[in-house]
Tab-separated table of C-alpha atoms and ligand atoms in Angstrom:
chain	number	residue	atom	x	y	z
A	495	MET	CA	178.804	25.827	273.027
A	496	LEU	CA	182.363	24.751	273.696
A	497	ASN	CA	184.317	25.090	270.462
A	498	SER	CA	187.608	23.684	271.644
A	499	ARG	CA	189.766	20.597	271.889
A	500	VAL	CA	189.519	19.237	275.414
A	501	ALA	CA	191.477	16.410	277.055
A	502	VAL	CA	189.790	14.685	279.973
A	503	LEU	CA	192.472	12.888	282.005
A	504	GLY	CA	191.101	9.809	283.781
A	505	ALA	CA	188.369	7.445	282.627
A	506	GLY	CA	186.688	6.636	285.919
A	507	MET	CA	183.050	7.620	286.422
A	508	VAL	CA	184.021	11.271	286.910
A	509	GLY	CA	186.117	11.508	283.738
A	510	VAL	CA	183.790	9.451	281.545
A	511	ALA	CA	180.682	11.412	282.559
A	512	THR	CA	182.601	14.669	282.043
A	513	ALA	CA	183.744	13.576	278.579
A	514	LEU	CA	180.134	12.775	277.607
A	515	GLU	CA	178.853	16.104	278.906
A	516	LEU	CA	181.548	18.234	277.229
A	517	GLN	CA	180.955	16.342	273.998
A	518	SER	CA	177.248	17.172	274.197
A	519	LEU	CA	178.247	20.840	274.621
A	520	GLY	CA	180.123	20.792	271.313
A	521	ALA	CA	183.732	20.170	272.396
A	522	GLN	CA	186.072	17.853	270.561
A	523	VAL	CA	186.932	15.577	273.489
A	524	THR	CA	189.738	13.066	274.029
A	525	LEU	CA	189.426	10.811	277.080
A	526	MET	CA	192.837	9.623	278.288
A	527	ASP	CA	193.674	6.828	280.723
A	528	ARG	CA	196.378	4.232	281.184
A	529	ARG	CA	193.689	1.541	281.448
A	530	ASN	CA	190.368	0.907	279.771
A	531	PRO	CA	187.477	3.004	281.163
A	532	GLY	CA	186.052	2.118	284.562
A	533	GLN	CA	188.707	-0.279	285.800
A	534	GLU	CA	189.921	1.386	288.999
A	535	THR	CA	187.918	2.917	291.856
A	536	SER	CA	184.858	3.195	289.646
A	537	TYR	CA	185.010	-0.573	289.132
A	538	GLY	CA	185.279	-1.799	292.696
A	539	ASN	CA	182.863	0.348	294.689
A	540	ALA	CA	179.620	-0.813	296.284
A	541	GLY	CA	177.491	0.461	293.381
A	542	VAL	CA	175.169	2.529	295.553
A	543	ILE	CA	173.719	5.765	294.166
A	544	ALA	CA	172.809	7.053	297.568
A	545	ARG	CA	170.733	10.136	298.310
A	546	SER	CA	171.443	9.249	301.919
A	547	SER	CA	175.243	9.575	301.677
A	548	LEU	CA	175.218	13.175	302.869
A	549	MET	CA	177.003	12.766	306.166
A	550	PRO	CA	180.724	13.391	305.959
A	551	PHE	CA	182.723	10.984	308.141
A	552	ASN	CA	184.024	14.071	310.000
A	553	HIS	CA	180.575	15.084	311.264
A	554	PRO	CA	180.424	16.982	314.581
A	555	GLN	CA	179.868	13.765	316.583
A	556	LEU	CA	183.174	12.326	315.343
A	557	TRP	CA	184.773	13.706	318.498
A	558	LYS	CA	182.796	11.221	320.629
A	559	SER	CA	183.942	8.165	318.652
A	560	LEU	CA	187.497	9.432	318.053
A	561	PRO	CA	189.142	7.798	321.113
A	562	ALA	CA	187.824	4.362	320.043
A	563	LEU	CA	188.792	4.940	316.396
A	564	LEU	CA	192.323	6.028	317.348
A	565	ARG	CA	192.922	2.619	318.931
A	566	ASN	CA	193.362	1.492	315.328
A	567	ASN	CA	191.691	-1.881	315.801
A	568	THR	CA	188.159	-1.424	314.444
A	569	ALA	CA	186.749	-2.784	311.193
A	570	ALA	CA	185.428	0.692	310.385
A	571	LEU	CA	188.781	2.508	310.422
A	572	ARG	CA	192.439	1.532	310.341
A	573	TYR	CA	195.321	3.834	309.652
A	574	SER	CA	199.026	3.666	308.960
A	575	LYS	CA	200.787	5.668	311.669
A	576	VAL	CA	203.564	6.614	309.240
A	577	PHE	CA	200.997	7.866	306.715
A	578	MET	CA	199.190	9.903	309.366
A	579	LEU	CA	202.426	11.430	310.659
A	580	ARG	CA	203.432	12.382	307.129
A	581	ASN	CA	199.944	13.779	306.465
A	582	MET	CA	199.421	15.545	309.774
A	583	GLY	CA	198.292	18.705	307.931
A	584	TRP	CA	195.495	16.803	306.212
A	585	GLY	CA	194.502	15.088	309.488
A	586	LEU	CA	194.285	18.348	311.437
A	587	SER	CA	192.363	20.076	308.663
A	588	TYR	CA	189.991	17.090	308.470
A	589	LEU	CA	189.348	17.344	312.219
A	590	ARG	CA	188.956	21.125	312.030
A	591	HIS	CA	186.048	20.520	309.649
A	592	ALA	CA	184.191	18.384	312.217
A	593	THR	CA	182.040	21.381	313.212
A	594	HIS	CA	178.339	22.177	312.892
A	595	SER	CA	178.869	24.916	310.324
A	596	ALA	CA	181.099	22.782	308.069
A	597	PHE	CA	178.617	19.929	308.468
A	598	GLN	CA	175.704	22.125	307.346
A	599	GLU	CA	177.634	23.399	304.346
A	600	THR	CA	178.839	19.951	303.264
A	601	THR	CA	175.513	18.159	303.681
A	602	ALA	CA	173.683	20.858	301.678
A	603	ALA	CA	176.339	20.781	298.939
A	604	LEU	CA	176.328	16.987	298.705
A	605	ASP	CA	172.524	16.858	298.721
A	606	ALA	CA	172.376	19.173	295.693
A	607	LEU	CA	175.120	17.269	293.881
A	608	ILE	CA	173.619	13.835	294.571
A	609	ARG	CA	170.111	14.867	293.490
A	610	LEU	CA	171.481	16.245	290.225
A	611	SER	CA	173.629	13.157	289.732
A	612	THR	CA	170.823	10.676	290.346
A	613	ALA	CA	168.649	12.227	287.662
A	614	GLU	CA	171.623	12.218	285.278
A	615	HIS	CA	172.384	8.536	285.953
A	616	GLN	CA	168.757	7.671	285.213
A	617	ARG	CA	168.969	9.523	281.892
A	618	LEU	CA	172.361	8.100	280.912
A	619	LEU	CA	171.499	4.532	281.892
A	620	ARG	CA	168.438	4.768	279.634
A	621	GLU	CA	170.354	6.394	276.763
A	622	THR	CA	173.163	3.818	276.923
A	623	GLY	CA	170.819	0.810	277.050
A	624	GLN	CA	171.739	-0.098	280.629
A	625	ALA	CA	168.492	0.692	282.472
A	626	GLN	CA	168.219	-2.966	283.497
A	627	ARG	CA	171.303	-2.538	285.696
A	628	LEU	CA	169.524	-0.010	287.934
A	629	ARG	CA	167.667	-1.183	291.056
A	630	ASP	CA	165.304	1.314	292.672
A	631	ASN	CA	164.602	-0.569	295.892
A	632	GLY	CA	166.883	1.421	298.211
A	633	TRP	CA	169.388	0.121	300.696
A	634	ILE	CA	169.212	-0.921	304.331
A	635	PHE	CA	171.268	0.125	307.349
A	636	LEU	CA	171.404	-2.741	309.861
A	637	TYR	CA	171.840	-2.192	313.615
A	638	ARG	CA	172.996	-4.918	315.998
A	639	SER	CA	171.503	-3.224	319.093
A	640	HIS	CA	168.977	-0.564	320.025
A	641	ALA	CA	171.844	1.554	321.339
A	642	ALA	CA	173.576	1.382	317.958
A	643	PHE	CA	170.344	2.498	316.277
A	644	ASP	CA	170.027	5.392	318.741
A	645	SER	CA	173.572	6.519	317.973
A	646	GLY	CA	172.573	6.962	314.312
A	647	GLN	CA	170.092	9.746	315.160
A	648	LEU	CA	172.145	12.538	313.541
A	649	GLY	CA	172.178	10.596	310.273
A	650	ARG	CA	168.394	10.100	310.391
A	651	ASP	CA	167.799	13.753	311.260
A	652	THR	CA	169.996	14.777	308.336
A	653	MET	CA	168.126	12.539	305.920
A	654	ALA	CA	164.789	13.860	307.228
A	655	HIS	CA	166.020	17.445	306.864
A	656	PHE	CA	166.815	16.859	303.176
A	657	GLY	CA	163.618	14.918	302.515
A	658	VAL	CA	165.229	11.492	302.008
A	659	ARG	CA	162.491	8.874	302.376
A	660	THR	CA	163.249	6.237	305.010
A	661	GLN	CA	161.394	3.641	307.053
A	662	VAL	CA	162.426	2.205	310.413
A	663	LEU	CA	162.147	-1.600	310.501
A	664	ASP	CA	161.974	-4.025	313.385
A	665	ALA	CA	163.384	-7.542	313.026
A	666	ARG	CA	160.136	-8.922	311.593
A	667	ALA	CA	159.723	-6.169	308.980
A	668	LEU	CA	163.389	-6.642	308.042
A	669	SER	CA	162.774	-10.340	307.577
A	670	ASP	CA	159.794	-9.608	305.291
A	671	LEU	CA	161.989	-7.357	303.148
A	672	GLU	CA	165.190	-9.449	303.148
A	673	PRO	CA	164.340	-13.009	304.232
A	674	VAL	CA	167.951	-14.083	303.605
A	675	LEU	CA	169.213	-12.058	306.603
A	676	HIS	CA	169.432	-13.567	310.093
A	677	HIS	CA	167.063	-10.936	311.314
A	678	ASP	CA	167.411	-11.845	315.021
A	679	LEU	CA	170.881	-10.283	314.853
A	680	PHE	CA	169.362	-6.929	313.913
A	681	PRO	CA	166.672	-5.647	316.292
A	682	LYS	CA	166.486	-2.436	314.248
A	683	ALA	CA	167.142	-1.417	310.669
A	684	LEU	CA	166.604	1.633	308.494
A	685	TRP	CA	165.364	1.165	304.955
A	686	VAL	CA	166.535	4.163	302.902
A	687	GLN	CA	164.061	4.090	300.046
A	688	ASP	CA	165.413	7.066	298.089
A	689	THR	CA	168.461	5.177	296.878
A	690	TYR	CA	169.396	3.328	293.731
A	691	SER	CA	172.076	0.760	293.072
A	692	VAL	CA	173.604	-0.980	290.077
A	693	ASP	CA	174.785	-4.544	289.552
A	694	SER	CA	178.159	-3.539	288.037
A	695	PRO	CA	179.555	-0.026	288.484
A	696	GLY	CA	182.543	-0.874	286.264
A	697	GLN	CA	180.272	-1.981	283.405
A	698	VAL	CA	178.092	1.115	283.813
A	699	THR	CA	181.185	3.324	283.505
A	700	ALA	CA	182.442	1.329	280.521
A	701	GLY	CA	178.968	1.575	278.932
A	702	TYR	CA	178.980	5.378	279.267
A	703	ALA	CA	182.455	5.398	277.661
A	704	ARG	CA	181.188	3.271	274.742
A	705	ALA	CA	178.414	5.801	274.161
A	706	PHE	CA	180.997	8.611	274.207
A	707	ALA	CA	183.054	6.782	271.552
A	708	ALA	CA	179.954	5.956	269.470
A	709	ARG	CA	179.086	9.696	269.425
A	710	GLY	CA	182.504	10.489	267.944
A	711	GLY	CA	184.639	10.872	271.083
A	712	SER	CA	188.199	9.683	271.085
A	713	ILE	CA	189.581	7.336	273.774
A	714	CYS	CA	193.342	7.216	274.139
A	715	THR	CA	195.119	4.600	276.290
A	716	ARG	CA	198.261	6.226	277.715
A	717	ALA	CA	200.045	6.541	281.042
A	718	LEU	CA	200.259	10.280	281.657
A	719	ARG	CA	203.120	12.118	283.299
A	720	THR	CA	202.382	15.841	283.420
A	721	LEU	CA	201.191	18.992	281.599
A	722	GLN	CA	203.123	21.842	280.047
A	723	ARG	CA	201.837	25.256	279.048
A	724	ASN	CA	201.913	25.679	275.258
A	725	GLY	CA	200.724	29.114	274.138
A	726	GLU	CA	197.062	29.517	275.085
A	727	GLY	CA	196.637	25.779	275.678
A	728	TRP	CA	198.331	22.773	277.239
A	729	ASP	CA	200.532	19.888	276.149
A	730	VAL	CA	199.633	16.598	277.817
A	731	LEU	CA	202.835	14.588	278.217
A	732	ASP	CA	202.707	10.815	278.463
A	733	ASP	CA	205.260	8.524	280.105
A	734	SER	CA	207.275	8.201	276.890
A	735	GLY	CA	207.565	11.998	276.692
A	736	GLN	CA	205.144	12.302	273.751
A	737	ALA	CA	203.127	15.546	273.843
A	738	SER	CA	199.544	16.124	272.649
A	739	TYR	CA	198.150	19.649	272.421
A	740	PHE	CA	194.707	20.648	273.779
A	741	ASP	CA	193.008	24.011	274.303
A	742	GLN	CA	191.665	22.912	277.692
A	743	VAL	CA	192.371	20.040	280.076
A	744	VAL	CA	190.265	18.443	282.822
A	745	VAL	CA	192.115	16.509	285.534
A	746	ALA	CA	189.840	13.681	286.724
A	747	LEU	CA	192.430	11.163	287.869
A	748	GLY	CA	190.597	10.206	291.076
A	749	PRO	CA	193.060	9.273	293.850
A	750	TRP	CA	196.031	9.792	291.518
A	751	SER	CA	195.098	13.457	290.983
A	752	LYS	CA	197.228	14.421	293.982
A	753	GLN	CA	200.378	12.894	292.513
A	754	PHE	CA	199.639	14.331	289.045
A	755	MET	CA	198.961	17.851	290.345
A	756	GLY	CA	202.207	17.544	292.314
A	757	THR	CA	204.072	17.445	288.991
A	758	LEU	CA	202.699	20.970	288.389
A	759	GLY	CA	203.855	22.152	291.807
A	760	VAL	CA	200.305	22.073	293.225
A	761	ASN	CA	199.872	20.451	296.636
A	762	VAL	CA	196.377	18.932	296.883
A	763	PRO	CA	195.413	18.089	300.501
A	764	MET	CA	194.053	14.634	299.668
A	765	ALA	CA	194.124	11.446	301.730
A	766	PHE	CA	193.352	7.938	300.545
A	767	GLU	CA	190.581	6.085	302.321
A	768	ARG	CA	191.452	2.687	301.016
A	769	GLY	CA	188.873	-0.096	300.914
A	770	TYR	CA	188.726	-3.722	299.817
A	771	HIS	CA	186.177	-5.983	298.249
A	772	MET	CA	185.663	-9.666	297.566
A	773	HIS	CA	182.881	-11.489	295.730
A	774	TYR	CA	181.141	-14.484	297.270
A	775	ALA	CA	178.815	-17.120	295.931
A	776	PRO	CA	175.351	-16.917	297.471
A	777	GLY	CA	174.967	-19.246	300.461
A	778	ALA	CA	172.622	-22.226	300.749
A	779	GLY	CA	168.870	-21.546	300.686
A	780	PRO	CA	166.410	-20.085	298.207
A	781	ALA	CA	166.427	-16.450	299.409
A	782	ARG	CA	168.736	-13.918	297.747
A	783	LEU	CA	169.741	-10.451	298.884
A	784	GLN	CA	167.554	-7.933	297.010
A	785	ARG	CA	169.493	-4.704	297.589
A	786	PRO	CA	172.711	-3.450	299.233
A	787	VAL	CA	172.854	-3.600	303.022
A	788	TYR	CA	175.182	-1.697	305.343
A	789	ASP	CA	175.866	-3.577	308.547
A	790	THR	CA	176.826	-0.663	310.794
A	791	GLY	CA	178.199	-2.988	313.511
A	792	GLY	CA	180.185	-5.140	311.094
A	793	ALA	CA	181.370	-2.048	309.146
A	794	TYR	CA	180.826	-3.508	305.702
A	795	VAL	CA	178.449	-3.118	302.754
A	796	LEU	CA	177.161	-6.181	300.980
A	797	SER	CA	175.855	-5.548	297.455
A	798	PRO	CA	174.333	-8.003	294.979
A	799	MET	CA	176.478	-7.716	291.801
A	800	GLU	CA	176.530	-9.591	288.540
A	801	GLN	CA	179.741	-11.313	289.726
A	802	GLY	CA	178.195	-12.449	293.054
A	803	LEU	CA	177.751	-10.850	296.467
A	804	ARG	CA	180.280	-8.030	296.805
A	805	LEU	CA	181.520	-7.461	300.344
A	806	SER	CA	183.225	-4.078	300.659
A	807	THR	CA	185.021	-2.751	303.688
A	808	GLY	CA	185.439	0.376	305.789
A	809	VAL	CA	188.365	2.763	305.643
A	810	GLU	CA	192.115	2.198	305.790
A	811	LEU	CA	194.081	5.474	305.718
A	812	ASN	CA	197.354	4.724	303.982
A	813	ASP	CA	199.515	5.743	301.026
A	814	CYS	CA	197.706	5.515	297.696
A	815	ASP	CA	199.846	2.736	296.338
A	816	ALA	CA	201.208	1.052	299.493
A	817	ALA	CA	200.911	-2.761	299.540
A	818	PRO	CA	197.406	-4.049	300.369
A	819	LYS	CA	196.623	-4.988	303.990
A	820	PRO	CA	193.169	-6.546	303.819
A	821	VAL	CA	192.721	-7.140	307.584
A	822	GLN	CA	189.357	-5.366	307.523
A	823	LEU	CA	188.086	-7.711	304.834
A	824	GLU	CA	188.824	-10.697	307.087
A	825	LEU	CA	186.848	-9.036	309.907
A	826	ALA	CA	184.025	-8.038	307.566
A	827	GLU	CA	183.744	-11.595	306.243
A	828	VAL	CA	183.359	-12.994	309.774
A	829	ALA	CA	180.649	-10.395	310.515
A	830	ALA	CA	178.863	-10.995	307.202
A	831	ARG	CA	178.759	-14.755	307.796
A	832	GLN	CA	176.892	-13.991	311.038
A	833	ALA	CA	174.349	-11.960	309.067
A	834	LEU	CA	173.466	-14.340	306.240
A	835	PRO	CA	174.546	-17.588	304.563
A	836	LEU	CA	177.557	-16.664	302.420
A	837	GLY	CA	179.162	-19.089	299.964
A	838	GLU	CA	182.815	-19.417	299.011
A	839	ARG	CA	185.137	-16.614	297.881
A	840	LEU	CA	185.122	-16.176	294.106
A	841	GLU	CA	188.531	-14.540	293.675
A	842	ALA	CA	192.030	-15.475	294.773
A	843	ALA	CA	192.903	-12.019	296.159
A	844	PRO	CA	190.807	-9.078	297.351
A	845	TRP	CA	190.408	-5.990	295.190
A	846	MET	CA	191.739	-2.733	296.674
A	847	GLY	CA	190.613	0.818	295.880
A	848	ARG	CA	191.116	4.300	297.314
A	849	ARG	CA	188.457	6.877	298.138
A	850	PRO	CA	190.107	10.234	297.381
A	851	THR	CA	189.209	12.558	300.251
A	852	LEU	CA	189.732	16.278	300.841
A	853	PRO	CA	189.496	17.724	304.379
A	854	ASP	CA	185.894	18.965	304.001
A	855	CYS	CA	184.677	15.776	302.271
A	856	ARG	CA	183.576	17.695	299.179
A	857	PRO	CA	185.155	17.254	295.759
A	858	ILE	CA	186.912	20.028	293.876
A	859	ILE	CA	184.899	20.847	290.752
A	860	GLY	CA	185.962	23.913	288.782
A	861	ALA	CA	188.810	25.990	287.436
A	862	MET	CA	192.369	25.675	288.708
A	863	PRO	CA	193.165	29.161	290.058
A	864	GLY	CA	195.784	30.998	288.053
A	865	ARG	CA	196.065	28.422	285.225
A	866	ARG	CA	193.728	29.302	282.405
A	867	GLY	CA	192.226	26.306	280.575
A	868	LEU	CA	192.966	23.862	283.426
A	869	TRP	CA	189.923	22.362	285.161
A	870	LEU	CA	189.707	20.044	288.158
A	871	ALA	CA	187.235	17.287	289.046
A	872	PHE	CA	188.484	15.048	291.857
A	873	GLY	CA	188.210	14.255	295.554
A	874	HIS	CA	184.838	12.480	295.456
A	875	GLN	CA	185.557	10.359	298.570
A	876	HIS	CA	182.791	7.806	299.291
A	877	VAL	CA	180.318	9.066	296.684
A	878	GLY	CA	182.178	9.436	293.390
A	879	PHE	CA	180.335	6.705	291.556
A	880	SER	CA	177.057	8.441	292.455
A	881	THR	CA	178.232	11.997	291.870
A	882	GLY	CA	180.371	11.692	288.736
A	883	THR	CA	177.378	12.560	286.561
A	884	GLY	CA	176.410	15.697	288.511
A	885	THR	CA	180.058	16.740	288.564
A	886	ALA	CA	180.016	16.573	284.766
A	887	LYS	CA	176.906	18.774	284.523
A	888	LEU	CA	178.352	21.349	286.897
A	889	LEU	CA	181.745	21.442	285.193
A	890	GLY	CA	180.141	21.679	281.748
A	891	ALA	CA	178.196	24.769	282.857
A	892	LEU	CA	181.311	26.344	284.388
A	893	MET	CA	183.405	25.694	281.280
A	894	THR	CA	180.807	27.223	278.987
A	895	GLY	CA	180.021	30.143	281.302
A	896	GLN	CA	176.361	29.112	281.626
A	897	ALA	CA	174.261	29.349	284.782
A	898	THR	CA	175.208	26.375	286.951
A	899	PRO	CA	172.542	23.775	287.798
A	900	ILE	CA	173.577	23.878	291.473
A	901	ASP	CA	175.632	26.272	293.609
A	902	ALA	CA	179.247	25.818	292.474
A	903	ARG	CA	180.832	27.683	295.396
A	904	PRO	CA	181.090	24.786	297.885
A	905	PHE	CA	183.182	22.885	295.322
A	906	ARG	CA	185.568	25.589	294.148
A	907	ALA	CA	189.305	24.857	294.189
A	908	GLU	CA	190.120	28.063	296.085
A	909	ARG	CA	189.039	26.296	299.299
A	910	PHE	CA	192.431	24.590	299.296
A	911	LEU	CA	194.481	25.643	296.257
B	1000	LIG	C1	185.374	0.113	298.804
B	1000	LIG	C2	184.731	1.308	298.143
B	1000	LIG	C3	183.346	1.400	298.074
B	1000	LIG	C4	182.742	2.502	297.458
B	1000	LIG	N1	181.371	2.538	297.323
B	1000	LIG	C5	180.777	3.570	296.679
B	1000	LIG	C6	179.374	3.563	296.434
B	1000	LIG	O1	178.663	2.625	296.782
B	1000	LIG	N2	178.834	4.636	295.790
B	1000	LIG	C7	179.589	5.691	295.382
B	1000	LIG	O2	179.045	6.643	294.834
B	1000	LIG	N3	180.926	5.693	295.545
B	1000	LIG	C8	181.541	4.662	296.187
B	1000	LIG	N4	182.893	4.659	296.368
B	1000	LIG	C9	183.676	5.816	295.908
B	1000	LIG	C10	183.839	5.835	294.398
B	1000	LIG	O3	184.183	4.554	293.932
B	1000	LIG	C11	184.907	6.853	293.991
B	1000	LIG	O4	184.654	8.106	294.605
B	1000	LIG	C12	184.869	7.058	292.471
B	1000	LIG	O5	184.956	5.830	291.812
B	1000	LIG	C13	186.003	7.951	292.025
B	1000	LIG	O6	185.895	8.044	290.610
B	1000	LIG	P1	186.992	8.786	289.792
B	1000	LIG	O7	186.560	8.794	288.369
B	1000	LIG	O8	187.314	10.066	290.440
B	1000	LIG	O9	188.315	7.851	289.995
B	1000	LIG	P2	188.727	6.465	289.320
B	1000	LIG	O10	187.559	5.610	289.031
B	1000	LIG	O11	189.813	5.889	290.166
B	1000	LIG	O12	189.355	6.920	287.934
B	1000	LIG	C14	190.625	7.528	287.858
B	1000	LIG	C15	191.277	7.037	286.575
B	1000	LIG	O13	192.527	7.702	286.425
B	1000	LIG	C16	193.415	6.803	285.779
B	1000	LIG	N5	194.785	7.238	286.037
B	1000	LIG	C17	195.355	7.533	287.217
B	1000	LIG	N6	196.613	7.963	287.051
B	1000	LIG	C18	196.862	7.937	285.721
B	1000	LIG	C19	197.990	8.285	284.918
B	1000	LIG	N7	199.133	8.728	285.457
B	1000	LIG	N8	197.876	8.140	283.582
B	1000	LIG	C20	196.732	7.711	283.024
B	1000	LIG	N9	195.647	7.374	283.720
B	1000	LIG	C21	195.701	7.480	285.059
B	1000	LIG	C22	193.104	5.459	286.430
B	1000	LIG	O14	193.538	4.399	285.595
B	1000	LIG	C23	191.595	5.545	286.584
B	1000	LIG	O15	190.905	4.921	285.532
B	1000	LIG	C24	183.534	3.554	296.958
B	1000	LIG	C25	184.934	3.460	296.998
B	1000	LIG	C26	185.531	2.343	297.584
B	1000	LIG	C27	187.039	2.252	297.599
């Protein structure tokens, strides 16, 4: 049992799930955020709970595609040259991890975390009355040529190695599964069956936070500035300078964790893989998309959401809070209109989010070295909506000194801090 007052900073999926877990372990938990729960990165993602998302972007074959990516004109990856020059250390470390041994370690770690997380989401969605938001019909990777399909062999081998169920589809089988797609554009596709998705990741996060509050948890809306040691515990200081005392603190501020840890003199090697989304009305015709699809050639994911069809983009490496540059969304929209009938845009401006990414593409989950009572849970890159729940389970075990449900070592802060 955890008989202490704990502040969880950040009410995205990672913070909310952590607050729920620590509460269930007996702690008196306060969840703190400047916004209501689930309104930032955990709102705007593609909503996929993907057993297949094991491959870090810096897999060993990155070297082959690097020259094309460095041209800085693809829909999959754009980067700010100024950002990359200022973050050269991160970039070099990221590339240094594009090796077979790092790949094996990361894929095994993410597989364990995602399996744990998926089971936890199923439980929490049931407990919070949101089971109807969960689809269990997988997602589909679309390939615009046979050569493109062949180049995805490492991904398929990795999924096979970890027992992820998949089925290769030709154009006709794809059309049977998703009649809305212009299947002639996609001679090959891969249906990843072991994958779930939700119709509103923001609502799921908010629903978990409501359950936390209903079970006696406290939610506090405050912009936070820093922490100060106070005896055995910590003062959390907000922007007005007001201090609140807690025995233990969990930093789960997603992409803003880097800036916040900087106020404590800790340099977190995190980059921001920014991405955009826009909702669209369904196009003409009776057929509707049944599950998320990832058009590998168009470099976008299209997910059916309660707001409409959510088109989300690839990666833009840039400062966390630099002005939006939604060029990739324009490209993705053109590509998506080739793939299926897409109606009008439903919002005036695209949404922008940031995937918080550490050089080995694994989050930090565990104790902050040398600062007793300070715990870290951030850096969940492309899979934080999926893995917030497993993160919570792992951190709960670490904080209570219990046996951990999965190996905690690949996630420890000492890798970088
Ligand atoms: C385009 C896109 C698509 C994605 N698709 C998927 C997907 O399909 N599946 C998947 O698993 N993941 C996906 N991701 C990744 C996933 O969304 C993130 O990894 C995850 O949401 C991170 O959650 P978090 O709780 O760490 O951060 P967040 O959800 O960003 O939460 C951090 C919280 O901290 C608060 N905060 C920050 N600074 C302060 C401060 N100073 N004071 C107070 N509060 C503060 C913010 O308000 C915010 O609520 C996607 C990401 C993007 C950008």
